[in-house]
Amino acid sequence: MQSMTMAPPGLSIAAALKRCATGDRAALRVIYDAEAPAMIGVAMRILKRRELAEEAVHDAFMRIFQYAASFDPARGEAKAWIYAILRHRALN
């Protein structure tokens, strides 16, 4: 069941990913609000075209939500995990 409650302000990326794993879309919004502008910048450096960068970021957020349960904080930082997904999407 997908939760539509408001995610608390100041939720960390790792905590938001944990909530995304339970289907909490508000938690994905927390990640989006915090990281989307920087993610567009990273994608622009890779792809050189805004529309392609925006598409890569969109695809990355779809995958972040879909695979949030696979994030393991013992293997690395949450921010590094989401940017690895973005990089993979941009390069493909």
XYZ file of N, CA and C in Angstrom:
276
model
N 0.846 -1.177 0.000
C 0.000 0.000 0.000
C 0.890 1.239 0.000
N 0.588 2.186 -0.839
C 1.396 3.384 -0.961
C 0.913 4.443 0.013
N 1.842 4.919 0.819
C 1.520 5.951 1.797
C 1.488 7.316 1.127
N 0.509 8.112 1.442
C 0.415 9.459 0.884
C 0.568 10.504 1.987
N 1.073 10.104 3.152
C 1.274 11.054 4.234
C 2.473 11.931 3.930
N 2.526 13.059 4.584
C 3.641 13.983 4.405
C 4.877 13.431 5.111
N 5.989 13.442 4.415
C 7.252 13.051 5.027
C 7.709 14.195 5.918
N 8.305 13.879 7.049
C 8.759 14.949 7.936
C 9.855 15.787 7.286
N 9.830 17.104 7.515
C 10.902 17.944 6.965
C 12.244 17.552 7.575
N 13.291 17.691 6.800
C 14.623 17.372 7.298
C 14.946 15.882 7.300
N 14.101 15.076 6.671
C 14.340 13.637 6.587
C 15.625 13.405 5.786
N 16.524 12.587 6.291
C 17.774 12.319 5.575
C 17.487 11.498 4.327
N 18.427 11.505 3.399
C 18.276 10.730 2.171
C 18.156 9.247 2.518
N 18.983 8.766 3.424
C 18.928 7.349 3.810
C 17.576 7.000 4.432
N 17.068 7.858 5.304
C 15.763 7.608 5.916
C 14.655 7.680 4.880
N 14.792 8.602 3.937
C 13.788 8.714 2.871
C 13.804 7.468 1.990
N 14.987 6.934 1.695
C 15.064 5.706 0.908
C 14.390 4.550 1.637
N 14.593 4.488 2.934
C 13.960 3.431 3.728
C 12.439 3.528 3.629
N 11.937 4.750 3.664
C 10.493 4.959 3.537
C 10.017 4.687 2.117
N 10.831 5.019 1.127
C 10.476 4.710 -0.265
C 10.308 3.200 -0.445
N 11.138 2.445 0.241
C 11.072 0.978 0.144
C 9.719 0.433 0.600
N 8.999 1.217 1.389
C 7.673 0.788 1.844
C 6.566 1.378 0.966
N 6.968 2.091 -0.100
C 5.995 2.674 -1.010
C 5.599 4.099 -0.691
N 6.351 4.758 0.163
C 6.042 6.128 0.583
C 6.510 7.128 -0.474
N 5.570 7.638 -1.257
C 5.900 8.588 -2.319
C 6.311 9.951 -1.773
N 5.821 10.307 -0.607
C 6.219 11.583 -0.002
C 7.718 11.573 0.310
N 8.247 10.418 0.660
C 9.681 10.305 0.921
C 10.481 10.502 -0.359
N 9.951 10.017 -1.489
C 10.625 10.251 -2.762
C 10.649 11.740 -3.067
N 9.592 12.435 -2.721
C 9.532 13.883 -2.929
C 10.609 14.595 -2.112
N 10.880 14.093 -0.912
C 11.940 14.664 -0.078
C 13.279 14.561 -0.809
N 13.538 13.394 -1.383
C 14.791 13.199 -2.120
C 14.813 14.114 -3.343
N 13.699 14.158 -4.058
C 13.606 14.996 -5.248
C 13.877 16.465 -4.917
N 13.203 16.963 -3.906
C 13.368 18.376 -3.529
C 14.808 18.689 -3.130
N 15.461 17.737 -2.470
C 16.820 17.964 -1.992
C 17.873 17.816 -3.089
N 17.647 16.900 -4.021
C 18.725 16.529 -4.944
C 18.473 16.778 -6.420
N 17.247 16.992 -6.850
C 16.970 17.112 -8.291
C 17.784 18.206 -8.984
N 17.898 19.398 -8.413
C 18.694 20.419 -9.119
C 20.149 19.992 -9.343
N 20.760 19.422 -8.351
C 22.144 18.964 -8.497
C 22.227 17.784 -9.461
N 21.222 16.926 -9.430
C 21.201 15.779 -10.336
C 21.075 16.234 -11.790
N 20.284 17.272 -12.036
C 20.186 17.827 -13.390
C 21.569 18.319 -13.831
N 22.274 18.988 -12.928
C 23.616 19.471 -13.255
C 24.563 18.350 -13.606
N 24.538 17.277 -12.839
C 25.401 16.122 -13.117
C 25.036 15.516 -14.472
N 23.752 15.329 -14.705
C 23.301 14.747 -15.969
C 23.656 15.657 -17.152
N 23.577 16.968 -16.953
C 23.942 17.917 -18.021
C 25.429 17.784 -18.381
N 26.277 17.593 -17.380
C 27.705 17.434 -17.653
C 27.971 16.167 -18.460
N 27.162 15.143 -18.256
C 27.341 13.891 -18.991
C 26.717 13.972 -20.384
N 25.497 14.497 -20.449
C 24.706 14.420 -21.680
C 24.754 15.663 -22.566
N 25.091 16.813 -21.990
C 25.230 18.078 -22.732
C 23.925 18.652 -23.286
N 22.809 18.011 -23.053
C 21.518 18.517 -23.536
C 20.501 18.450 -22.397
N 19.839 19.569 -22.152
C 18.911 19.675 -21.018
C 17.793 18.637 -21.080
N 17.185 18.464 -22.251
C 16.064 17.532 -22.332
C 16.499 16.097 -22.042
N 17.696 15.728 -22.464
C 18.216 14.398 -22.150
C 18.557 14.284 -20.666
N 19.088 15.355 -20.107
C 19.411 15.363 -18.674
C 18.146 15.201 -17.839
N 17.106 15.926 -18.208
C 15.839 15.818 -17.468
C 15.255 14.419 -17.571
N 15.357 13.813 -18.747
C 14.864 12.450 -18.930
C 15.662 11.462 -18.071
N 16.976 11.643 -18.024
C 17.815 10.758 -17.210
C 17.473 10.896 -15.730
N 17.246 12.122 -15.278
C 16.876 12.337 -13.869
C 15.514 11.713 -13.589
N 14.565 11.884 -14.489
C 13.252 11.263 -14.317
C 13.390 9.745 -14.203
N 14.134 9.159 -15.144
C 14.347 7.707 -15.112
C 15.041 7.275 -13.823
N 15.999 8.074 -13.381
C 16.716 7.750 -12.145
C 15.758 7.740 -10.954
N 14.864 8.726 -10.876
C 13.913 8.746 -9.757
C 12.946 7.581 -9.809
N 12.574 7.157 -10.995
C 11.720 5.970 -11.116
C 12.450 4.747 -10.544
N 13.714 4.622 -10.887
C 14.496 3.477 -10.396
C 14.794 3.599 -8.897
N 15.061 4.804 -8.446
C 15.304 5.007 -7.009
C 14.106 4.509 -6.216
N 12.912 4.884 -6.649
C 11.703 4.454 -5.944
C 11.512 2.945 -6.071
N 11.710 2.422 -7.266
C 11.498 1.001 -7.518
C 12.480 0.119 -6.747
N 13.725 0.556 -6.628
C 14.763 -0.274 -6.030
C 15.232 0.210 -4.656
N 14.492 1.081 -4.033
C 14.900 1.635 -2.729
C 15.181 0.550 -1.699
N 14.452 -0.544 -1.755
C 14.655 -1.628 -0.785
C 16.029 -2.273 -0.934
N 16.669 -2.110 -2.090
C 17.982 -2.718 -2.279
C 19.122 -1.845 -1.745
N 18.813 -0.611 -1.333
C 19.854 0.242 -0.761
C 20.319 -0.352 0.565
N 21.633 -0.500 0.701
C 22.228 -1.052 1.919
C 23.213 -0.025 2.483
N 22.848 0.636 3.611
C 23.738 1.656 4.163
C 25.098 1.112 4.598
N 25.206 -0.184 4.784
C 26.502 -0.773 5.144
C 27.459 -0.763 3.954
N 26.929 -0.615 2.742
C 27.758 -0.636 1.538
C 28.124 0.751 1.038
N 27.498 1.797 1.595
C 27.835 3.139 1.159
C 26.770 4.150 1.517
N 27.057 5.391 1.197
C 26.158 6.503 1.502
C 24.952 6.519 0.569
N 23.831 6.971 1.084
C 22.599 7.042 0.303
C 22.755 7.964 -0.902
N 23.390 9.086 -0.689
C 23.577 10.042 -1.780
C 24.415 9.429 -2.901
N 25.449 8.701 -2.550
C 26.286 8.039 -3.558
C 25.462 7.013 -4.335
N 24.567 6.325 -3.651
C 23.722 5.318 -4.286
C 22.812 5.961 -5.334
N 22.168 7.083 -4.979
C 21.247 7.692 -5.944
C 22.009 8.298 -7.127
N 23.206 8.836 -6.869
C 23.983 9.404 -7.974
C 24.566 8.306 -8.864
N 24.836 7.141 -8.326
C 25.280 6.012 -9.152
C 24.157 5.588 -10.092
N 22.932 5.592 -9.591
C 21.785 5.266 -10.446
C 21.666 6.310 -11.548
N 21.793 7.570 -11.201
C 21.703 8.643 -12.192
C 22.798 8.482 -13.248
N 24.010 8.268 -12.832
C 25.118 8.118 -13.768
C 24.853 6.959 -14.728
N 24.402 5.844 -14.198
C 24.080 4.688 -15.028
C 23.004 5.030 -16.055
N 21.945 5.716 -15.619
C 20.856 6.094 -16.536
C 21.368 7.068 -17.602
N 22.202 8.006 -17.208
C 22.719 8.990 -18.157
C 23.637 8.342 -19.200
N 24.417 7.388 -18.779
C 25.342 6.736 -19.698
C 24.644 5.740 -20.610
N 23.469 5.303 -20.232
C 22.703 4.398 -21.086
C 21.709 5.184 -21.871
